[in-house]
Amino acid sequence: MLERLQKVMAEFGVASRRKCEELITSGAVRVNGIAVTTLGFKVDKEKDLIEVGGTLLKPAEKKVYILLNKPVGYITSAKDQFGRPTVLDLVKEVHDRVFPVGRLDYDTEGLLILTNDGELTYRITHPKHQVNKTYTAVVTGIMDSRDITAFQEGLAVEDYVTAPAKLEILKTLKHSTVVNITIHEGRNRQVRKMCAAVGHPVKSLTRIRIGQIRLDGLERGTYRHLTEPEVQYLYSLGGEQNDQD
Ligand code: URA
């Protein structure tokens, strides 16, 4: 069966579909010895020999899905130019090569999925699938109903306007507010920028949910494997029925 090259690469565990597209256009991929740089190219994964950066692809032995409670002070990538700890340092007992699904800032903690399943990564992270991510934030100052409306209407942040987002006020303290914020976009430092845009900079930020998958008591710095129904559920988020509540 012929399938798009980037889809097959993602299935083989190279990286997310989007990253695979970048690899193709950058000229790092060869099929049957010939460089392929166009994104429409189709391959037969049973027969064609696919090389990425000179290494021949073999199907990942098994798919691995990890749910990590990331602490502050770890970066969400495989390597850091400044030598800071990475989230992979927290899953050293996992011998399969996994990569993070999306990213959390160095100073954000909470729910992070790691996997070698590029197709699932694509389903969760591609903006067209609008997967909800919920964060608990402690923000400076007192938020009120005007902020709820501003989040609902979309906020001008740098050179874009955010999609409607849900702001829920959980607790008002003396000089700060504890809120839950649900967004389905995943732009760089988006929650921090949204809060700053309404005059309430973030003091701390924790991701607590992706769709219906929750942190639920998983200790900071520890991880568990996702269950089969959880994986099926995450796959369903990229499909027609998108049951996130
Ligand atoms: N929004 C942010 O500002 N930071 C994160 O880490 C995730 C979402």
Coordinates of C-alpha atoms and ligand atoms in Angstrom, one line a residue:
M1 CA 0.0 0.0 0.0
L2 CA 1.3 3.4 -0.9
E3 CA 1.4 6.0 1.9
R4 CA 2.9 9.5 2.3
L5 CA 6.5 9.4 3.2
Q6 CA 6.2 11.6 6.2
K7 CA 3.4 9.4 7.6
V8 CA 5.5 6.3 7.3
M9 CA 8.5 8.0 8.8
A10 CA 6.3 9.0 11.8
E11 CA 5.0 5.4 12.2
F12 CA 8.6 4.2 12.2
G13 CA 9.2 6.4 15.2
V14 CA 11.5 8.9 13.5
A15 CA 9.7 12.0 14.9
S16 CA 6.3 13.7 14.6
R17 CA 4.8 14.1 11.1
R18 CA 5.7 17.8 11.1
K19 CA 9.3 17.2 12.0
C20 CA 9.5 14.5 9.4
E21 CA 8.2 16.9 6.8
E22 CA 11.1 19.2 7.7
L23 CA 13.5 16.4 7.4
I24 CA 12.2 15.6 3.9
T25 CA 12.4 19.2 2.6
S26 CA 15.9 19.6 4.2
G27 CA 17.1 16.8 1.9
A28 CA 17.9 14.3 4.7
V29 CA 15.7 11.5 3.3
R30 CA 16.4 9.0 0.6
V31 CA 14.1 6.4 -0.8
N32 CA 15.7 3.4 -2.6
G33 CA 18.9 5.5 -2.7
I34 CA 17.4 8.6 -4.2
A35 CA 17.0 11.8 -2.3
V36 CA 13.3 12.8 -1.9
T37 CA 12.5 16.4 -1.0
T38 CA 8.9 16.7 -2.0
L39 CA 6.1 16.2 0.5
G40 CA 3.6 14.5 -1.8
F41 CA 6.0 11.5 -2.3
K42 CA 4.4 8.1 -1.5
V43 CA 6.2 4.9 -0.5
D44 CA 5.4 1.3 0.2
K45 CA 6.6 0.7 3.8
E46 CA 6.9 -3.1 3.1
K47 CA 9.1 -2.7 0.1
D48 CA 10.8 0.6 -0.1
L49 CA 14.1 1.3 1.6
I50 CA 13.9 4.6 3.5
E51 CA 17.0 6.2 4.9
V52 CA 17.1 9.2 7.2
G53 CA 20.5 10.9 7.6
G54 CA 22.1 7.8 6.1
T55 CA 20.4 5.4 8.5
L56 CA 18.0 2.8 7.2
L57 CA 14.6 2.8 8.9
K58 CA 13.3 -0.3 10.7
P59 CA 9.9 -0.3 12.2
A60 CA 10.0 0.5 15.9
E61 CA 9.9 -2.7 17.9
K62 CA 7.0 -1.7 20.0
K63 CA 5.2 1.6 20.7
V64 CA 5.8 3.2 24.1
Y65 CA 3.6 5.8 25.7
I66 CA 4.8 7.6 28.8
L67 CA 2.9 10.1 31.0
L68 CA 5.4 12.2 32.9
N69 CA 4.8 14.8 35.6
K70 CA 7.6 17.2 34.5
P71 CA 9.1 19.4 37.2
V72 CA 10.3 22.9 36.7
G73 CA 13.9 23.0 35.6
Y74 CA 13.9 20.4 32.8
I75 CA 13.8 21.3 29.1
T76 CA 11.5 19.5 26.7
S77 CA 13.9 18.3 24.1
A78 CA 16.5 15.6 23.7
K79 CA 19.6 17.8 24.2
D80 CA 20.2 21.3 25.5
Q81 CA 23.0 23.6 24.2
F82 CA 23.5 24.8 27.8
G83 CA 23.7 21.4 29.3
R84 CA 20.6 21.7 31.4
P85 CA 18.7 18.6 32.4
T86 CA 16.2 17.3 29.9
V87 CA 12.9 15.4 30.3
L88 CA 14.6 12.4 28.9
D89 CA 16.8 12.3 32.1
L90 CA 13.6 11.5 34.0
V91 CA 12.8 8.4 32.0
K92 CA 16.2 6.8 31.9
E93 CA 14.7 3.3 32.6
V94 CA 12.8 3.5 29.3
H95 CA 15.1 1.9 26.8
D96 CA 13.1 2.7 23.7
R97 CA 13.9 6.1 22.1
V98 CA 11.0 8.3 22.9
F99 CA 10.4 12.0 22.2
P100 CA 8.1 14.6 23.8
V101 CA 4.7 15.3 22.4
G102 CA 4.6 19.1 22.1
R103 CA 6.5 21.1 24.7
L104 CA 6.4 22.6 28.1
D105 CA 8.6 25.6 29.0
Y106 CA 11.6 25.1 31.3
D107 CA 9.7 26.9 34.0
T108 CA 6.4 25.0 33.5
E109 CA 5.6 21.8 35.2
G110 CA 3.0 19.1 34.7
L111 CA 1.6 16.6 32.2
L112 CA 3.9 15.7 29.3
I113 CA 3.5 12.6 27.1
L114 CA 6.5 11.0 25.6
T115 CA 6.3 8.4 22.9
N116 CA 8.0 6.8 19.8
D117 CA 4.6 7.0 18.0
G118 CA 4.9 9.9 15.5
E119 CA 1.3 9.4 14.3
L120 CA -0.1 9.9 17.8
T121 CA 2.1 13.0 18.2
Y122 CA 0.7 14.4 15.0
R123 CA -2.9 13.8 16.2
I124 CA -2.4 15.5 19.5
T125 CA -0.3 18.4 18.4
H126 CA -1.7 19.4 15.0
P127 CA -3.8 22.6 15.4
K128 CA -6.6 21.2 13.2
H129 CA -7.4 18.6 15.8
Q130 CA -8.0 21.3 18.5
V131 CA -7.1 19.1 21.4
N132 CA -7.8 20.9 24.7
K133 CA -4.9 21.4 27.1
T134 CA -5.7 22.6 30.6
Y135 CA -3.3 24.5 32.8
T136 CA -3.5 25.6 36.4
A137 CA -1.8 29.0 36.8
V138 CA -1.1 31.3 39.7
V139 CA -1.2 34.8 38.3
T140 CA -0.2 38.1 39.8
G141 CA -3.2 40.3 40.8
I142 CA -6.9 39.7 40.9
M143 CA -8.6 38.3 37.8
D144 CA -12.3 38.8 37.3
S145 CA -15.2 38.3 34.9
R146 CA -13.7 40.8 32.4
D147 CA -10.7 38.5 32.1
I148 CA -13.0 35.5 31.5
T149 CA -14.6 37.4 28.7
A150 CA -11.3 38.6 27.2
F151 CA -10.1 35.0 27.1
Q152 CA -13.3 33.9 25.5
E153 CA -13.1 36.5 22.8
G154 CA -9.5 36.0 22.0
L155 CA -6.5 38.1 22.9
A156 CA -4.1 40.0 20.8
V157 CA -0.7 38.5 21.6
E158 CA 2.3 39.8 19.7
D159 CA 1.4 39.3 16.0
Y160 CA -1.6 37.0 16.4
V161 CA -5.0 36.8 18.1
T162 CA -5.6 33.7 20.2
A163 CA -8.5 31.3 19.6
P164 CA -11.3 31.4 22.2
A165 CA -10.0 30.0 25.5
K166 CA -11.6 29.1 28.8
L167 CA -10.6 30.9 32.0
E168 CA -12.0 29.6 35.3
I169 CA -11.3 31.4 38.5
L170 CA -10.6 28.8 41.3
K171 CA -9.4 31.0 44.1
T172 CA -8.7 34.6 44.8
L173 CA -5.8 35.3 47.2
K174 CA -4.6 38.6 48.5
H175 CA -2.3 39.5 45.6
S176 CA -2.8 36.7 43.2
T177 CA -5.4 34.4 41.6
V178 CA -5.4 30.7 41.0
V179 CA -7.1 29.9 37.7
N180 CA -7.6 27.0 35.2
I181 CA -7.0 27.9 31.6
T182 CA -8.0 25.7 28.7
I183 CA -6.6 26.3 25.2
H184 CA -6.4 24.1 22.1
E185 CA -3.6 26.0 20.4
G186 CA 0.0 25.3 21.4
R187 CA 2.0 28.4 20.5
N188 CA 5.2 29.3 22.2
R189 CA 4.6 30.4 25.8
Q190 CA 1.0 31.0 24.9
V191 CA -0.6 30.9 28.3
R192 CA 2.0 33.2 29.8
K193 CA 1.5 35.6 27.0
M194 CA -2.3 35.6 27.3
C195 CA -2.1 36.2 31.1
A196 CA 0.5 39.0 30.6
A197 CA -1.8 40.5 27.9
V198 CA -4.6 41.1 30.4
G199 CA -2.1 42.5 33.0
H200 CA -1.7 39.4 35.1
P201 CA 1.7 37.8 34.6
V202 CA 2.0 34.1 35.5
K203 CA 3.9 33.2 38.7
S204 CA 3.6 29.4 38.2
L205 CA 2.2 27.2 35.6
T206 CA 1.2 23.5 35.6
R207 CA -0.4 21.5 32.8
I208 CA -3.0 19.2 34.4
R209 CA -4.9 17.8 31.4
I210 CA -4.6 16.9 27.8
G211 CA -8.2 16.1 26.6
Q212 CA -9.4 13.8 29.4
I213 CA -6.0 12.5 30.4
R214 CA -5.1 13.9 33.8
L215 CA -2.1 14.0 36.0
D216 CA -4.2 12.6 38.9
G217 CA -1.8 12.1 41.8
L218 CA 1.3 11.2 39.7
E219 CA 4.2 12.6 41.8
R220 CA 6.3 15.4 40.3
G221 CA 9.4 13.9 38.5
T222 CA 7.8 10.5 38.1
Y223 CA 6.1 8.8 35.2
R224 CA 3.8 5.9 34.3
H225 CA 2.9 4.1 31.1
L226 CA -0.4 5.1 29.5
T227 CA -3.0 2.3 29.5
E228 CA -4.3 0.8 26.2
P229 CA -7.7 2.6 26.6
E230 CA -5.9 5.9 27.2
V231 CA -3.9 5.4 24.0
Q232 CA -7.1 4.6 22.1
Y233 CA -8.7 7.6 23.5
L234 CA -5.8 9.9 22.5
Y235 CA -6.0 8.4 19.0
S236 CA -9.7 9.3 18.9
L237 CA -8.9 12.9 19.5
G238 CA -7.6 13.2 16.0
G239 CA -10.7 11.6 14.6
E240 CA -14.3 12.7 14.0
Q241 CA -15.5 12.3 17.5
N242 CA -13.5 14.5 19.7
D243 CA -14.7 13.8 23.2
Q244 CA -12.6 16.0 25.5
D245 CA -14.9 16.9 28.4
Ligands
URA1 N1 1.8 27.9 27.7 C1 2.9 28.4 28.2 O1 3.0 29.7 28.3 N2 3.9 27.6 28.6 C2 3.9 26.3 28.5 O2 4.8 25.6 28.9 C3 2.7 25.7 28.0 C4 1.7 26.5 27.5

